[in-house]
XYZ file of N, CA, C and O in Angstrom:
396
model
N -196.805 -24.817 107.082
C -195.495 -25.241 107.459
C -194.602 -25.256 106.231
O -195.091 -25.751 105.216
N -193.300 -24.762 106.175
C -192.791 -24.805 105.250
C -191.714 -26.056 105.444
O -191.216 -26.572 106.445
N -191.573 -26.333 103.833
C -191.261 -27.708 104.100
C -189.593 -27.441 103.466
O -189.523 -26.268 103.100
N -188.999 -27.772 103.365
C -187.299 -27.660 103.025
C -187.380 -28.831 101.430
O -188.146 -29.753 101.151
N -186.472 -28.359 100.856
C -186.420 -29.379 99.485
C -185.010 -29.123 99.415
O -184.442 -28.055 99.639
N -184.398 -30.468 99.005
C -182.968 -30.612 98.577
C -182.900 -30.427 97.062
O -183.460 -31.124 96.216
N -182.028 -29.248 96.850
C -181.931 -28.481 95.394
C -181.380 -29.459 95.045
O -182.241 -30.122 94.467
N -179.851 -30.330 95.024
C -179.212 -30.972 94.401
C -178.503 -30.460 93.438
O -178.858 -29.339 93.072
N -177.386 -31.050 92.781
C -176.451 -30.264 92.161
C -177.084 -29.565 91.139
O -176.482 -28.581 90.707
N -178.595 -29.964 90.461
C -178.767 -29.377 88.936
C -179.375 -28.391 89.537
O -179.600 -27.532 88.684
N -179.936 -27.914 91.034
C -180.738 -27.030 91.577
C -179.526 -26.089 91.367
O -179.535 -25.175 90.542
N -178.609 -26.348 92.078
C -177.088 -25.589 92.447
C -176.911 -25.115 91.174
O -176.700 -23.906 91.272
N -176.891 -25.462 90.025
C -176.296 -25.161 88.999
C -177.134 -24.240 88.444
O -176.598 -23.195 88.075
N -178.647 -24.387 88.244
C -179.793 -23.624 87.901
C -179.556 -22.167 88.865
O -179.236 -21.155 88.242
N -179.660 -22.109 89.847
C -179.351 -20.931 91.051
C -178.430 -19.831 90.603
O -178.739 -18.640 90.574
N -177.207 -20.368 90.237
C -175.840 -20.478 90.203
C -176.246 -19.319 88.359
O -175.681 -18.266 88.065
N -177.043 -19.849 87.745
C -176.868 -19.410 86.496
C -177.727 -18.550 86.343
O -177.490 -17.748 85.439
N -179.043 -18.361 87.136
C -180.182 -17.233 87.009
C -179.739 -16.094 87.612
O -180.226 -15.020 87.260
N -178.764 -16.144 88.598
C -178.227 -15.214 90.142
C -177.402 -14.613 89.708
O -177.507 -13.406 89.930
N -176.110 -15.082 88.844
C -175.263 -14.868 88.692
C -174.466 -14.419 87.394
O -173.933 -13.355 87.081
N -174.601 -15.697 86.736
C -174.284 -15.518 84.865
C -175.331 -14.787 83.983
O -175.032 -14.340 82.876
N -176.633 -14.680 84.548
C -177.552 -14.307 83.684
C -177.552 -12.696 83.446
O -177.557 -12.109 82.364
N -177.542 -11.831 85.511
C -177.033 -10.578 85.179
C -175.540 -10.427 85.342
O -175.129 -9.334 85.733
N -174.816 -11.243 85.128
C -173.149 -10.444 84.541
C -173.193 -10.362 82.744
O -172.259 -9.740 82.238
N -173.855 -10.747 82.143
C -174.166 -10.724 80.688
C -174.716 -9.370 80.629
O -174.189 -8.605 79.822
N -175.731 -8.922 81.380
C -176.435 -7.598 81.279
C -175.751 -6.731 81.768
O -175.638 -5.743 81.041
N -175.034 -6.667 83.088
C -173.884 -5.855 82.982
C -172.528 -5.746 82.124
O -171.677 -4.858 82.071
N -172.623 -6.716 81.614
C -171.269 -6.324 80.300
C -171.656 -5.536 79.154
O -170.961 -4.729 78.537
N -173.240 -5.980 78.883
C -173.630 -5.347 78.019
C -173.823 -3.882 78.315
O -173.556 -3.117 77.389
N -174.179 -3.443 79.277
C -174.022 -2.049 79.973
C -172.984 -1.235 79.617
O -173.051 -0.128 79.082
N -171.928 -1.918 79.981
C -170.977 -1.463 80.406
C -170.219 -1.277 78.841
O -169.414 -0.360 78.678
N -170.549 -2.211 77.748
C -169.869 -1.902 76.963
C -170.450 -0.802 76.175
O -169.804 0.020 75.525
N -171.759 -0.864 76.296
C -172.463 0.171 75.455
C -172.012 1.956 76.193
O -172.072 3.013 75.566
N -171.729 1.834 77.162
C -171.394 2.676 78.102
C -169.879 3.402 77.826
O -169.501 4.521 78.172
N -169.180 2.379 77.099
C -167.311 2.566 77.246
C -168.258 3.162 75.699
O -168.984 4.130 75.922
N -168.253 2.741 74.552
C -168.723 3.121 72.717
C -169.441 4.360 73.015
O -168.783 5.251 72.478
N -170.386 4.830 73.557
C -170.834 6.011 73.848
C -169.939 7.143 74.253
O -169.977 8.270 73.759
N -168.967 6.652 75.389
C -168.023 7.267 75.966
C -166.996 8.047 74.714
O -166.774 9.257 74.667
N -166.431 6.951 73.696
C -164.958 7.150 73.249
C -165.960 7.848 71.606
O -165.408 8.503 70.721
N -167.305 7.500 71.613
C -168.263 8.687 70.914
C -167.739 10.124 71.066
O -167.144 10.903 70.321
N -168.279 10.170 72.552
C -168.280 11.585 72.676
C -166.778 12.181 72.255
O -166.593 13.129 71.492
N -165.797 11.435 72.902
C -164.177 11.523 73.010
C -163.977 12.158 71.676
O -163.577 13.302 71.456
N -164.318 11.236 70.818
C -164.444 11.498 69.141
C -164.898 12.829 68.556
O -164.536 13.397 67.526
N -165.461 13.049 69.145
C -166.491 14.017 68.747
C -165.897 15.403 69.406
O -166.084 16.358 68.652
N -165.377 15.666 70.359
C -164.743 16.465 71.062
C -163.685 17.087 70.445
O -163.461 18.273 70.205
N -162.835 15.674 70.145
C -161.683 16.151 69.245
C -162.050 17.103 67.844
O -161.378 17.974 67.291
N -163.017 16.709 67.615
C -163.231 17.572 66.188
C -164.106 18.322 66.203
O -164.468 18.765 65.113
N -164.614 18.650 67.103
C -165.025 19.937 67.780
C -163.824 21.133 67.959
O -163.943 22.243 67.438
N -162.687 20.744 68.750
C -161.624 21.527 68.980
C -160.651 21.556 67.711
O -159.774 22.417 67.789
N -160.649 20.815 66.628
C -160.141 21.085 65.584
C -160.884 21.973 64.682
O -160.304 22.967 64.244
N -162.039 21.745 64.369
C -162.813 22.543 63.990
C -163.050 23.940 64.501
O -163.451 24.788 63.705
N -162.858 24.217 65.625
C -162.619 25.924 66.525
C -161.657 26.544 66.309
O -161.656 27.773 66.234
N -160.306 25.564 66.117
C -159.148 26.508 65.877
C -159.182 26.808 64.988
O -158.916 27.996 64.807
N -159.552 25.896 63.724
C -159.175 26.169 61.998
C -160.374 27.423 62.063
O -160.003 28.089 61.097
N -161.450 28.066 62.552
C -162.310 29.258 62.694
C -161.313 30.446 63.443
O -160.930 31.534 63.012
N -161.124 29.922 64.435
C -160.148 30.710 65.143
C -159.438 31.795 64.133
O -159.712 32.965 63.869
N -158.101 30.637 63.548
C -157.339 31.191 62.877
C -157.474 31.752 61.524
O -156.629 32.451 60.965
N -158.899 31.293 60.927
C -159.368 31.932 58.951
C -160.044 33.417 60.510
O -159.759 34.554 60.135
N -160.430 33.404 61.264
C -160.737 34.593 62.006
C -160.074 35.640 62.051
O -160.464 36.696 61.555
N -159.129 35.508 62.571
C -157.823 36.009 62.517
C -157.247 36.649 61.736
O -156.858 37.804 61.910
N -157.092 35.876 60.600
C -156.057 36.139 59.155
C -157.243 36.852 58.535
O -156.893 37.962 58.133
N -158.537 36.596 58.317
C -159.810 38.065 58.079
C -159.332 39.395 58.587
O -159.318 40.505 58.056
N -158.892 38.913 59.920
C -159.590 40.486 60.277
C -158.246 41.147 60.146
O -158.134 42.365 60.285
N -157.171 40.322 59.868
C -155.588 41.123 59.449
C -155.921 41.631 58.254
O -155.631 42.819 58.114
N -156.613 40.920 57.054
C -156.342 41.512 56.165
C -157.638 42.836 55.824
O -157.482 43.722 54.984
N -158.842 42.678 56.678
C -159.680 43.233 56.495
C -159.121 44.509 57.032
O -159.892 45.407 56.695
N -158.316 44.889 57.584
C -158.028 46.167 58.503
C -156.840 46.681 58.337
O -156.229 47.484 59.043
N -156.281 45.692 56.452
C -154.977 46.183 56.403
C -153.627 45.855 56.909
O -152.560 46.047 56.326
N -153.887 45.165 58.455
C -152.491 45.140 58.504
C -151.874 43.349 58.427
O -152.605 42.360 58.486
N -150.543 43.345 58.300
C -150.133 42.363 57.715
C -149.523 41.265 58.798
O -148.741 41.694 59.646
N -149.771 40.243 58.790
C -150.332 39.218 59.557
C -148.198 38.939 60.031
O -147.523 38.294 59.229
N -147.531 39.523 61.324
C -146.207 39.332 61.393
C -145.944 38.129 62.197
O -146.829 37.588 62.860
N -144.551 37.646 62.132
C -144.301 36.545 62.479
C -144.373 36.511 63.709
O -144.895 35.529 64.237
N -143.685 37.961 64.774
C -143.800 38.034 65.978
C -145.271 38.169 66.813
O -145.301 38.053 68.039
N -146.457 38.420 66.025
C -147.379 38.280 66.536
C -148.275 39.728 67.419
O -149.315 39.846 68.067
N -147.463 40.381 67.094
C -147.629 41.679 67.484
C -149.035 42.799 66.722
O -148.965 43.352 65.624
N -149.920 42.850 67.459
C -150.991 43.138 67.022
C -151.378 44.530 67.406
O -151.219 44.781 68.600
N -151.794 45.373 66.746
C -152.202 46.935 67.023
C -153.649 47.360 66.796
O -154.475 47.027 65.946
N -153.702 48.457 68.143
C -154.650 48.709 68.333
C -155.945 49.199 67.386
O -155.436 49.874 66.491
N -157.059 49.163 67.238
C -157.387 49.601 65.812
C -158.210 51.091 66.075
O -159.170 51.555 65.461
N -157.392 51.681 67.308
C -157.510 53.334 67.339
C -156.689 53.977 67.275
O -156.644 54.935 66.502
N -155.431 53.522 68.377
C -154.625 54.469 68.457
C -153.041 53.824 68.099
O -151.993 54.401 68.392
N -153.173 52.033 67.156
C -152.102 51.560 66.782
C -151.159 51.346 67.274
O -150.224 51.015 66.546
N -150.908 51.440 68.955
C -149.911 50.760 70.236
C -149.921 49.254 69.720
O -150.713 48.608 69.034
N -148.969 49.028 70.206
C -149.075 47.002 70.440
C -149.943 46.821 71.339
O -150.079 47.672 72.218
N -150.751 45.627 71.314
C -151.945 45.235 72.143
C -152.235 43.864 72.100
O -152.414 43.475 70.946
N -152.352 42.921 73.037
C -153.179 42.002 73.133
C -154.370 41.231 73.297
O -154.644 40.042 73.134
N -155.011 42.262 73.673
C -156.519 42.456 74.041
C -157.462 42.533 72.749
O -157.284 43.374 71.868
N -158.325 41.723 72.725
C -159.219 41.941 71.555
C -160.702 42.226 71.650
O -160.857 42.304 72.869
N -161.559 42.373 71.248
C -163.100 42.640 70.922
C -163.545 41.506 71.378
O -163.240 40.409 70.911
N -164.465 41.749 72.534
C -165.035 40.086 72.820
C -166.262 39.467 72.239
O -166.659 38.312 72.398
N -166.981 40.766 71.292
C -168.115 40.490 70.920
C -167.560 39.416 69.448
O -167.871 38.226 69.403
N -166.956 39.903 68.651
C -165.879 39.641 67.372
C -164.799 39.063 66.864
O -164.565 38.457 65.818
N -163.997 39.458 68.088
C -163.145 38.800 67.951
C -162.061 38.918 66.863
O -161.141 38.115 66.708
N -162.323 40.184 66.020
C -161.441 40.434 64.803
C -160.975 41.998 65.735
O -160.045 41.788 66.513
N -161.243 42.747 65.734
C -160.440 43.802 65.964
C -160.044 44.223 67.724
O -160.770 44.211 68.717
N -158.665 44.557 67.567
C -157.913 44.606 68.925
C -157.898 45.925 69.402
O -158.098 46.873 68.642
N -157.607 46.103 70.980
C -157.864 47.397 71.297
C -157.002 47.431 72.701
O -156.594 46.502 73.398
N -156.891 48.767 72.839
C -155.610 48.676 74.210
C -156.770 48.481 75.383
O -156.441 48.362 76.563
């Protein structure tokens, strides 16, 4: 037979703190370790994409000067056969352009 017991307020309060306060502590802690990991990666991203362009562009200014021609303001790039304007480049390389 089960018998019933009156918790009383320090029962209430004990309940109240194992149920409740004990895992909202473990979920904050979750959660914060969760947001620092997050604004990690964030971090890390950014200088990832800074780091690609500054390659990008010493890429670039290589293969202008490696091929001779001179790096113009308008951006206008020629083919490296038949010297048309072109936008299209080498996908293996990425330095020399082609119609």
């Amino acid at each position: 037979m089960l018998v019933s017991r009156d918790l009383g307020f320090t029962g209430l309060i004990l309940v109240f703190f194992f149920f409740v306060v004990v895992p909202g502590f473990g979920l904050g802690f979750f959660v914060r370790r969760k947001w620092k990991l997050a604004v990690a990666r964030r971090e890390e991203i950014k200088r990832l994409v800074v780091l690609a362009s500054e390659e990008a562009a010493r890429a670039e200014l290589e293969a202008s000067i490696e091929y001779g021609a001179a790096v113009s303001v308008a951006r206008e790039f020629q083919c490296a056969v038949c010297y048309c304007p072109t936008t299209t480049r080498c996908s293996r390389c990425k330095a020399v352009r082609y119609c």
